Coordinates of C-alpha atoms and ligand atoms in Angstrom, one line a residue:
Chain A
M787 CA 3.6 -10.6 11.2
K788 CA 5.7 -12.2 8.6
F789 CA 4.5 -10.3 5.6
F790 CA 7.9 -8.8 5.4
F791 CA 9.6 -12.1 4.2
R792 CA 6.7 -12.6 1.9
R793 CA 7.3 -9.3 0.2
L794 CA 11.0 -9.6 0.3
S795 CA 11.1 -13.0 -1.4
R796 CA 8.6 -11.9 -4.1
K797 CA 10.2 -8.5 -4.9
P798 CA 13.8 -8.3 -3.6
S799 CA 14.6 -5.4 -5.9
F800 CA 12.8 -2.9 -3.7
F801 CA 14.7 -4.2 -0.7
I802 CA 18.0 -3.9 -2.6
M803 CA 17.2 -0.4 -3.8
G804 CA 16.3 0.7 -0.3
C805 CA 19.6 -0.7 1.1
L806 CA 21.6 1.0 -1.7
S807 CA 20.0 4.4 -1.2
I808 CA 20.7 4.3 2.5
F809 CA 24.2 3.1 1.8
F810 CA 25.0 6.0 -0.5
A811 CA 23.5 8.6 1.8
Q812 CA 25.8 7.3 4.6
V813 CA 28.9 7.1 2.4
I814 CA 28.4 10.8 1.4
L815 CA 28.0 11.7 5.0
N816 CA 31.0 9.7 6.0
L817 CA 33.2 11.5 3.4
F818 CA 32.1 14.8 4.8
I819 CA 32.7 13.8 8.4
F820 CA 36.2 12.7 7.4
G821 CA 36.9 16.0 5.5
Y822 CA 35.7 18.0 8.4
L823 CA 37.8 16.2 11.0
E824 CA 40.8 16.3 8.8
L825 CA 40.5 20.0 8.3
D826 CA 40.1 20.5 12.0
K827 CA 43.3 18.5 12.5
M828 CA 45.1 20.7 10.0
K829 CA 43.9 23.8 11.7
E830 CA 45.3 22.4 15.0
M831 CA 48.6 21.8 13.3
W832 CA 49.0 25.2 11.8
K833 CA 47.9 26.8 15.1
G834 CA 51.4 25.9 16.4
S835 CA 53.2 27.4 13.5
F836 CA 51.3 30.6 13.3
T837 CA 52.1 32.0 16.7
L838 CA 51.6 35.7 17.2
R839 CA 55.0 37.4 17.9
A840 CA 55.2 40.9 19.3
F841 CA 58.7 42.6 19.4
F842 CA 59.4 45.0 22.2
V843 CA 60.8 48.4 21.5
V844 CA 64.5 48.2 22.3
G845 CA 65.2 49.4 25.8
T846 CA 61.8 48.5 27.3
P847 CA 62.3 48.1 31.1
P848 CA 61.8 44.5 32.5
E849 CA 59.0 45.7 34.9
K850 CA 57.1 47.1 31.9
I851 CA 57.6 43.8 30.0
Q852 CA 56.4 41.8 33.0
E853 CA 53.3 44.1 33.4
V854 CA 52.4 43.8 29.7
Q855 CA 52.9 40.0 29.7
E856 CA 50.6 39.6 32.6
K857 CA 48.0 41.8 31.1
I858 CA 47.9 39.9 27.8
A859 CA 47.9 36.5 29.6
G860 CA 44.7 37.7 31.3
W861 CA 42.8 38.2 28.0
A862 CA 40.1 35.7 27.4
A863 CA 41.2 34.8 23.8
V864 CA 44.7 34.0 24.9
K865 CA 45.8 30.5 25.7
Q866 CA 49.5 31.0 26.4
V867 CA 52.1 33.8 26.6
V868 CA 55.8 33.1 26.5
F869 CA 58.6 35.7 26.9
V870 CA 61.6 35.3 24.6
D871 CA 64.5 37.5 25.7
A872 CA 67.1 38.9 23.3
E873 CA 69.7 36.1 24.1
E874 CA 67.2 33.4 23.5
A875 CA 66.2 35.0 20.2
R876 CA 69.7 35.1 19.0
K877 CA 70.3 31.4 20.0
R878 CA 67.1 30.4 18.0
F879 CA 68.3 32.3 15.0
L880 CA 71.6 30.5 15.0
E881 CA 69.9 27.2 15.5
Y882 CA 67.4 27.8 12.8
F883 CA 70.0 28.6 10.1
A884 CA 72.5 26.1 11.5
L885 CA 75.1 28.8 12.1
S886 CA 77.8 28.9 14.7
E887 CA 78.8 31.8 17.0
E888 CA 81.6 32.8 14.6
D889 CA 79.3 33.3 11.7
L890 CA 77.6 36.2 13.5
P891 CA 79.5 39.4 14.0
G892 CA 80.1 40.2 17.6
G893 CA 79.1 43.4 19.4
E894 CA 75.5 44.4 20.2
N895 CA 72.8 41.8 20.1
P896 CA 70.5 42.9 17.2
F897 CA 67.6 40.7 18.3
P898 CA 64.9 42.4 20.2
A899 CA 63.0 40.6 23.1
S900 CA 59.5 39.4 22.2
L901 CA 56.3 37.8 23.4
E902 CA 55.0 34.6 21.8
V903 CA 51.2 34.6 22.1
L904 CA 49.1 31.5 21.4
P905 CA 45.4 32.2 20.9
K906 CA 42.8 29.8 22.0
K907 CA 41.1 30.0 18.6
L908 CA 42.9 30.5 15.4
E909 CA 40.2 32.7 14.2
D910 CA 41.0 35.3 16.9
L911 CA 44.5 35.8 15.6
P912 CA 43.9 38.9 13.5
K913 CA 41.9 40.6 16.2
L914 CA 44.4 39.8 18.8
A915 CA 47.2 41.2 16.7
A916 CA 45.3 44.4 16.2
E917 CA 44.7 44.8 19.9
M918 CA 48.4 44.2 20.7
K919 CA 49.5 46.8 18.2
R920 CA 47.7 49.4 20.2
I921 CA 50.0 48.8 23.1
P922 CA 52.9 51.3 22.7
V923 CA 55.7 49.0 24.1
F924 CA 55.6 46.9 20.9
D925 CA 57.7 47.8 18.0
E926 CA 56.1 45.3 15.7
V927 CA 53.4 42.6 15.9
V928 CA 53.6 39.7 13.3
Y929 CA 51.9 36.4 12.6
G930 CA 51.4 34.1 9.7
G931 CA 49.3 36.9 8.3
K932 CA 48.1 36.0 4.8
N933 CA 48.7 32.3 5.3
V934 CA 46.5 32.2 8.4
E935 CA 43.8 34.3 6.7
E936 CA 43.9 32.0 3.7
L937 CA 43.7 28.9 5.8
L938 CA 40.8 30.4 7.8
R939 CA 39.1 31.3 4.5
F940 CA 39.5 27.9 3.2
H941 CA 38.2 26.4 6.3
R942 CA 35.1 28.7 6.2
F943 CA 34.8 27.8 2.5
F944 CA 34.8 24.1 3.1
V945 CA 32.5 24.2 6.1
G946 CA 30.2 26.7 4.4
V947 CA 30.1 25.9 0.6
G948 CA 31.2 22.3 1.0
G949 CA 28.7 21.8 3.7
I950 CA 25.9 23.3 1.6
V951 CA 26.9 21.1 -1.4
V952 CA 27.0 18.0 0.8
L953 CA 23.8 18.9 2.5
G954 CA 22.2 19.4 -0.9
V955 CA 23.4 16.0 -2.1
F956 CA 22.3 14.5 1.2
V957 CA 18.8 16.0 0.8
F958 CA 18.7 14.6 -2.7
V959 CA 19.5 11.2 -1.5
L960 CA 16.9 11.5 1.2
L961 CA 14.3 12.3 -1.5
V962 CA 15.5 9.2 -3.4
I963 CA 15.1 7.1 -0.3
G964 CA 11.6 8.6 0.4
N965 CA 10.6 7.9 -3.2
I966 CA 11.9 4.3 -3.2
V967 CA 10.0 3.6 0.0
T968 CA 6.8 5.2 -1.4
L969 CA 7.2 3.3 -4.6
K970 CA 7.5 0.1 -2.6
V971 CA 4.5 0.8 -0.5
R972 CA 2.4 1.7 -3.5
F973 CA 3.5 -1.4 -5.2
H974 CA 1.9 -3.3 -2.3
Q975 CA -1.2 -1.1 -2.3
E976 CA -3.6 -3.8 -3.4
E977 CA -2.2 -6.1 -0.8
I978 CA -2.7 -3.4 1.9
R979 CA -6.3 -3.1 0.7
V980 CA -6.8 -6.8 1.2
L981 CA -5.3 -6.7 4.6
R982 CA -7.6 -3.8 5.5
L983 CA -10.6 -5.8 4.3
M984 CA -9.5 -8.7 6.5
G985 CA -9.6 -6.4 9.5
A986 CA -5.9 -5.5 9.8
T987 CA -5.4 -2.3 11.8
N988 CA -3.3 0.5 10.5
R989 CA -0.8 -0.3 13.2
Q990 CA -0.5 -3.9 12.0
I991 CA 0.0 -2.7 8.4
R992 CA 2.6 -0.2 9.5
A993 CA 4.4 -2.8 11.5
S994 CA 4.4 -5.2 8.5
F995 CA 6.4 -2.7 6.5
L996 CA 8.6 -1.5 9.4
G997 CA 10.5 -4.7 9.8
E998 CA 11.7 -4.5 6.3
G999 CA 12.5 -0.8 6.6
V1000 CA 14.6 -1.3 9.7
L1001 CA 16.5 -4.2 8.2
E1002 CA 17.1 -2.1 5.1
G1003 CA 18.5 0.8 7.2
F1004 CA 20.6 -1.6 9.3
L1005 CA 22.1 -3.4 6.3
G1006 CA 22.6 -0.2 4.3
G1007 CA 24.2 1.5 7.3
M1008 CA 26.4 -1.4 8.2
T1009 CA 27.6 -1.8 4.6
A1010 CA 28.4 1.9 4.5
F1011 CA 30.3 1.6 7.7
V1012 CA 32.3 -1.4 6.6
V1013 CA 33.1 0.0 3.2
S1014 CA 34.0 3.4 4.6
S1015 CA 36.1 1.9 7.3
F1016 CA 38.1 -0.1 4.8
F1017 CA 38.5 2.9 2.6
F1018 CA 39.6 5.3 5.3
R1019 CA 42.0 2.8 6.9
F1020 CA 43.9 2.2 3.7
F1021 CA 43.5 5.8 2.5
L1022 CA 44.9 7.2 5.7
E1023 CA 47.8 4.6 5.7
F1024 CA 48.6 5.8 2.2
L1025 CA 48.5 9.4 3.2
G1026 CA 50.5 8.8 6.3
T1027 CA 53.3 7.1 4.3
S1028 CA 53.2 9.5 1.3
F1029 CA 53.0 12.7 3.2
P1030 CA 54.4 11.9 6.6
T1031 CA 55.0 15.6 7.6
F1032 CA 51.3 16.4 7.6
F1033 CA 49.0 15.5 10.4
W1034 CA 46.3 13.1 9.5
V1035 CA 43.2 12.1 11.4
R1036 CA 43.8 8.8 13.1
F1037 CA 41.3 6.3 12.0
E1038 CA 40.9 5.1 15.6
D1039 CA 39.7 8.6 16.5
F1040 CA 36.6 8.6 14.4
F1041 CA 35.9 4.8 14.2
L1042 CA 33.3 5.0 16.9
L1043 CA 31.7 8.2 15.6
L1044 CA 31.4 6.6 12.2
F1045 CA 29.9 3.5 13.6
L1046 CA 27.3 5.3 15.7
I1047 CA 26.3 7.7 12.9
N1048 CA 26.1 5.0 10.3
V1049 CA 24.0 2.6 12.3
F1050 CA 21.7 5.0 14.1
L1051 CA 21.2 7.6 11.4
S1052 CA 20.3 5.0 8.8
G1053 CA 18.0 3.3 11.3
I1054 CA 16.2 6.6 11.8
L1055 CA 16.2 7.4 8.1
S1056 CA 14.6 4.2 7.1
T1057 CA 12.1 4.0 10.0
V1058 CA 10.9 7.6 9.4
G1059 CA 10.8 7.1 5.6
T1060 CA 8.8 3.9 5.9
L1061 CA 6.3 5.3 8.4
A1062 CA 5.8 8.4 6.3
A1063 CA 5.2 6.4 3.1
V1064 CA 2.8 3.9 4.7
N1065 CA 0.9 6.7 6.4
G1066 CA 0.7 8.5 3.1
V1067 CA -0.8 5.5 1.3
L1068 CA -3.1 4.7 4.2
R1069 CA -4.4 8.2 4.3
E1070 CA -5.3 8.1 0.6
M1071 CA -7.4 4.9 1.1
P1072 CA -11.0 5.3 2.0
Chain B
M920 CA -39.1 -16.0 15.5
E921 CA -41.1 -13.2 17.1
N922 CA -39.2 -13.4 20.4
V923 CA -35.7 -13.7 18.9
K924 CA -33.9 -10.4 18.7
P925 CA -32.6 -9.9 15.1
F926 CA -28.8 -10.6 14.7
L927 CA -28.5 -8.3 11.7
E928 CA -30.9 -5.6 10.8
F929 CA -31.3 -3.0 8.0
R930 CA -33.6 -0.1 9.1
N931 CA -34.9 2.0 6.2
V932 CA -31.5 1.9 4.5
S933 CA -30.8 3.9 1.3
K934 CA -27.6 4.1 -0.6
I935 CA -27.1 6.7 -3.2
Y936 CA -23.6 6.7 -4.8
P937 CA -21.8 10.0 -5.5
T938 CA -22.6 9.4 -9.2
G939 CA -26.3 9.6 -8.3
V940 CA -27.0 5.9 -8.7
R941 CA -29.7 4.8 -6.3
A942 CA -28.3 1.4 -5.4
L943 CA -30.6 0.7 -2.4
E944 CA -33.8 2.4 -1.5
G945 CA -35.6 2.1 1.8
V946 CA -34.4 -1.4 2.6
N947 CA -35.8 -3.0 5.8
L948 CA -34.5 -6.4 6.5
S949 CA -33.7 -8.5 9.5
F950 CA -31.8 -11.7 9.9
R951 CA -31.7 -14.1 12.8
E952 CA -28.6 -15.8 14.1
G953 CA -27.8 -19.0 12.3
E954 CA -29.9 -18.2 9.3
F955 CA -28.8 -19.3 5.8
V956 CA -30.0 -16.6 3.4
F957 CA -29.8 -16.2 -0.4
L958 CA -29.8 -12.7 -1.5
F959 CA -31.2 -13.0 -5.0
G960 CA -31.5 -10.4 -7.7
P961 CA -30.4 -9.6 -11.2
T962 CA -27.3 -7.7 -12.1
G963 CA -27.2 -4.2 -10.7
A964 CA -30.0 -4.9 -8.1
G965 CA -27.7 -3.8 -5.2
K966 CA -26.6 -7.1 -3.7
T967 CA -23.0 -6.2 -3.5
T968 CA -23.9 -2.8 -2.1
L969 CA -26.0 -4.3 0.6
L970 CA -23.1 -6.6 1.6
K971 CA -20.6 -3.7 1.5
L972 CA -22.8 -1.9 4.1
I973 CA -22.2 -4.8 6.5
N974 CA -18.4 -4.9 6.3
R975 CA -18.3 -1.1 6.2
E976 CA -16.8 -0.8 2.7
E977 CA -19.7 1.6 2.2
R978 CA -21.9 3.6 4.6
P979 CA -25.6 4.1 4.0
T980 CA -26.8 7.5 2.7
K981 CA -29.9 7.1 4.9
G982 CA -31.0 4.6 7.6
E983 CA -29.1 2.3 10.0
V984 CA -27.5 -1.1 9.9
W985 CA -27.3 -3.0 13.2
L986 CA -25.3 -6.1 14.0
S987 CA -25.5 -7.9 17.4
G988 CA -26.9 -4.8 19.0
C989 CA -24.2 -2.5 17.5
R990 CA -25.1 0.2 15.1
I991 CA -22.3 -0.6 12.6
S992 CA -23.4 2.0 10.0
H993 CA -22.3 4.6 12.5
L994 CA -19.4 2.7 14.0
E995 CA -16.3 4.8 14.6
E996 CA -13.6 4.3 12.1
R997 CA -11.1 2.9 14.6
Y998 CA -13.5 0.0 15.4
V999 CA -14.0 -1.0 11.8
P1000 CA -11.0 -3.4 11.9
L1001 CA -12.6 -5.1 14.9
L1002 CA -15.9 -5.5 13.0
R1003 CA -14.1 -7.0 9.9
Q1004 CA -12.0 -9.4 12.0
N1005 CA -15.3 -11.0 13.0
L1006 CA -16.7 -11.4 9.5
G1007 CA -15.9 -13.8 6.8
V1008 CA -16.2 -12.3 3.4
I1009 CA -16.1 -13.8 -0.1
F1010 CA -15.6 -10.8 -2.4
Q1011 CA -17.2 -10.7 -5.8
D1012 CA -13.7 -9.9 -7.2
L1013 CA -12.1 -12.4 -4.7
R1014 CA -9.5 -10.0 -3.4
L1015 CA -6.8 -12.6 -3.0
V1016 CA -3.1 -11.5 -3.1
P1017 CA -1.9 -13.1 -6.4
E1018 CA 1.8 -13.0 -5.6
W1019 CA 1.3 -14.9 -2.4
T1020 CA 0.9 -18.6 -2.1
V1021 CA -2.3 -20.4 -1.3
F1022 CA -1.0 -21.1 2.2
E1023 CA -0.1 -17.5 2.8
N1024 CA -3.5 -16.2 1.6
L1025 CA -5.2 -18.6 4.0
L1026 CA -3.0 -17.4 6.8
V1027 CA -4.0 -13.7 6.6
P1028 CA -7.2 -13.7 8.7
L1029 CA -5.4 -15.7 11.4
E1030 CA -2.4 -13.4 11.4
V1031 CA -4.7 -10.4 11.7
L1032 CA -6.3 -12.0 14.7
R1033 CA -2.8 -12.8 16.1
V1034 CA -3.4 -16.6 16.3
K1035 CA -0.4 -18.4 17.5
R1036 CA 1.8 -19.5 14.6
S1037 CA 1.8 -23.2 15.3
K1038 CA -2.0 -23.2 15.7
A1039 CA -2.5 -21.0 12.6
F1040 CA -0.4 -23.4 10.5
Q1041 CA -2.4 -26.3 11.8
M1042 CA -5.6 -24.6 10.9
V1043 CA -4.4 -23.7 7.4
K1044 CA -3.3 -27.3 6.8
E1045 CA -6.8 -28.5 7.8
M1046 CA -8.4 -26.0 5.6
L1047 CA -6.2 -27.0 2.6
R1048 CA -7.3 -30.6 3.1
F1049 CA -10.9 -29.6 3.5
L1050 CA -10.7 -27.6 0.2
Q1051 CA -8.8 -30.4 -1.5
L1052 CA -6.0 -28.0 -2.3
E1053 CA -3.3 -29.8 -0.2
K1054 CA -1.1 -30.2 -3.2
K1055 CA -1.3 -26.5 -4.1
G1056 CA -0.5 -25.0 -0.8
L1057 CA 2.8 -23.6 -2.0
H1058 CA 1.5 -22.5 -5.4
R1059 CA 1.1 -18.9 -6.0
V1060 CA -2.5 -17.8 -6.4
E1061 CA -1.8 -16.4 -9.8
W1062 CA -1.1 -20.0 -11.0
L1063 CA -4.5 -21.3 -9.9
S1064 CA -7.5 -21.9 -12.0
G1065 CA -10.6 -19.7 -11.6
G1066 CA -12.4 -22.4 -9.7
E1067 CA -9.5 -23.1 -7.4
K1068 CA -9.3 -19.3 -6.6
Q1069 CA -12.9 -19.3 -5.8
K1070 CA -12.5 -22.2 -3.4
L1071 CA -9.5 -20.5 -1.9
S1072 CA -11.5 -17.3 -1.2
V1073 CA -14.2 -19.5 0.4
G1074 CA -11.5 -21.0 2.6
R1075 CA -10.1 -17.7 3.6
A1076 CA -13.6 -16.5 4.6
L1077 CA -14.2 -19.5 6.8
I1078 CA -10.8 -20.3 8.3
H1079 CA -11.2 -18.1 11.4
R1080 CA -14.7 -19.5 12.0
P1081 CA -16.6 -16.2 11.8
E1082 CA -20.2 -15.8 13.1
L1083 CA -21.3 -14.0 10.0
V1084 CA -20.3 -15.0 6.5
L1085 CA -21.0 -12.7 3.5
A1086 CA -20.6 -14.5 0.1
D1087 CA -20.9 -12.3 -2.9
E1088 CA -21.5 -14.5 -6.0
P1089 CA -19.3 -17.3 -4.8
T1090 CA -20.4 -19.5 -7.7
K1091 CA -19.5 -17.1 -10.4
N1092 CA -17.3 -18.6 -13.1
L1093 CA -17.9 -22.1 -11.8
D1094 CA -19.5 -25.1 -13.6
E1095 CA -22.7 -26.4 -12.1
E1096 CA -21.0 -29.1 -10.1
S1097 CA -18.4 -26.9 -8.6
A1098 CA -20.9 -24.2 -7.9
Q1099 CA -23.0 -26.7 -5.9
A1100 CA -19.9 -27.9 -4.1
V1101 CA -19.0 -24.4 -3.0
V1102 CA -22.5 -23.6 -1.7
G1103 CA -22.4 -27.0 -0.1
I1104 CA -19.3 -26.0 1.8
L1105 CA -21.0 -22.9 3.0
S1106 CA -24.2 -24.7 4.0
E1107 CA -22.2 -27.3 5.8
F1108 CA -20.2 -24.7 7.7
A1109 CA -23.4 -22.9 8.7
Q1110 CA -24.9 -26.1 10.1
E1111 CA -21.7 -27.0 11.9
T1112 CA -20.9 -23.7 13.5
K1113 CA -24.4 -22.1 13.7
A1114 CA -23.0 -19.2 11.7
T1115 CA -25.2 -16.8 9.8
V1116 CA -24.5 -17.0 6.1
I1117 CA -25.7 -14.6 3.4
V1118 CA -25.1 -15.7 -0.2
A1119 CA -25.6 -13.1 -3.0
T1120 CA -26.4 -14.8 -6.3
H1121 CA -28.4 -14.6 -9.4
D1122 CA -28.3 -18.4 -10.0
Q1123 CA -31.9 -19.6 -9.6
E1124 CA -30.8 -23.2 -9.7
L1125 CA -29.0 -22.9 -6.4
L1126 CA -32.2 -21.7 -4.7
R1127 CA -33.9 -24.9 -5.8
I1128 CA -31.3 -27.2 -4.6
F1129 CA -30.4 -25.6 -1.2
P1130 CA -32.9 -24.9 1.5
G1131 CA -32.8 -21.4 2.9
R1132 CA -34.5 -18.1 3.1
V1133 CA -34.5 -16.1 -0.1
V1134 CA -34.5 -12.3 -0.1
T1135 CA -35.1 -10.9 -3.5
L1136 CA -33.7 -7.5 -4.5
E1137 CA -34.8 -5.6 -7.5
R1138 CA -33.5 -2.2 -8.5
G1139 CA -32.4 -1.5 -4.9
K1140 CA -35.7 -2.5 -3.3
V1141 CA -36.7 -5.7 -1.4
R1142 CA -39.2 -7.5 -3.5
A1143 CA -39.7 -10.6 -1.4
S1144 CA -38.4 -11.8 1.8
Ligands
LIG1238 N1 -18.8 2.6 -6.2 C1 -19.8 2.8 -6.9 N2 -20.0 4.0 -7.4 C2 -21.1 4.3 -8.2 N3 -22.0 3.4 -8.5 C3 -21.9 2.2 -8.0 C4 -20.8 1.8 -7.2 N4 -20.9 0.5 -6.9 C5 -22.1 0.1 -7.5 N5 -22.7 1.1 -8.2 C6 -23.9 1.0 -8.9 O1 -24.9 0.6 -8.0 C7 -25.8 -0.3 -8.6 C8 -25.9 -1.6 -7.8 O2 -24.6 -2.2 -7.8 P1 -24.2 -3.5 -7.1 O3 -22.8 -3.8 -7.4 O4 -24.7 -3.5 -5.7 O5 -25.1 -4.6 -7.9 P2 -25.2 -6.2 -7.8 O6 -26.5 -6.5 -7.4 O7 -24.1 -6.6 -6.9 O8 -24.8 -6.6 -9.3 P3 -24.0 -7.8 -9.8 O9 -24.9 -9.0 -9.8 O10 -23.7 -7.5 -11.2 O11 -22.9 -8.0 -9.0 C9 -25.3 -0.5 -10.0 O12 -26.1 0.3 -10.8 C10 -23.9 0.0 -10.0 O13 -23.5 0.5 -11.2
LIG1239 MG1 -22.4 -7.7 -7.1

């Protein structure tokens, strides 16, 4: 039925409002998706820098070292264990501070051998450190400590509090969408009554609103996708050139995710919203 | 008449509105197929109520209404659209969609019946010509005069060629000439298609001009049939 074009041409403002509300819901969601992915990327980056380092007590026999290394490598939370001997540690030290052999006084190598442990999940770092401290062969166990904990806290904060805030805004936008659709259906209440008196079934009436709803969702979602895509593309380019040392999400990585969420979610939102609103009005009618 | 099964029948029908108004009381009536009937009575006699029982806008408080062997007063809700699709109704308050064009309003019964688009357009065009509203096809209903709206609502009731037409005060707000033209259209339609037509009116003049059975209602009761 072509009631949809009839309604659209007589009262385009409802259609535009519907599109806009879907658009804003999607843009808010897109920003959150971006933030989440970016944070994950950052976490990934810092994971490399905050490796757990455990120094052996000077004089630990090589068999003991081997045994401990194998034991730790067998733990479920551990991704990788690398042994760094005293010689290697010294070389790294010189390299790091750009010193030459002469700058360092000769004699006994003051650097102890150590194990570099990479956890599978950054969150496991403190627990892993505590466990390793309990093994007597280690003199000291260190990691990014405060920094790592802070990063983890921030991550939890963003995902938790930020998530709740965005969810709240999202729910609010959903309510706005719902109310706009309801308003629209109510505006056409008299016309629905006429259609019913002419023998239109509830299904026909529902269908006559659904076309418009789906198109609204599609247009709103697509606009959100296009606008977000442009924004993220240029924003990421800007970030990449301004702060080249950081890791930024690559736009190509979440392009598809963005597209799917924008198109499908808005389609579902508008379809469900329309059906609920029409059913509500139909139920009220005798 | 004795051997013909009634097409539409009211069996001891009473309608008491929730407000306590007794709109109809113990109505027994039967109509044969193809009959042209005037439902005559003063304001508040229950004419509209009687018609509303046929298209299931209302249900009787007591009694039964039968149409074509079907007890429509007790018809399940989901079959009501089917019943309405086979009726042509001219509502006392017209019930046109004012924001839509004349063309679009005429299209509604055909769209509900899922008539093919090209065929439906053809039928609407013919109806516009028949109503002499060709030039106003694309005008919105809210721009029409009262008489034009009345003609349009007649057209909408007849466009899908229903077997039963219910016309509630179709001559209200019309001058004598237009009133007779509208009833003329209904009577012509009845003769042409053998449809049953019930016209509710309080205009005695019409009864004199047009032949047909007259059912008189008074305070919810059938006075003469
Ligand atoms: N929905 C309703 N609720 C309560 N009372 C109603 C309702 N509809 C009609 N009535 C009452 O029922 C009585 C019959 O009304 P009805 O509309 O059938 O009369 P009518 O013969 O069509 O009158 P008119 O010629 O003025 O159209 C009136 O007293 C009216 O007030
Ligand atoms: Mg009336």
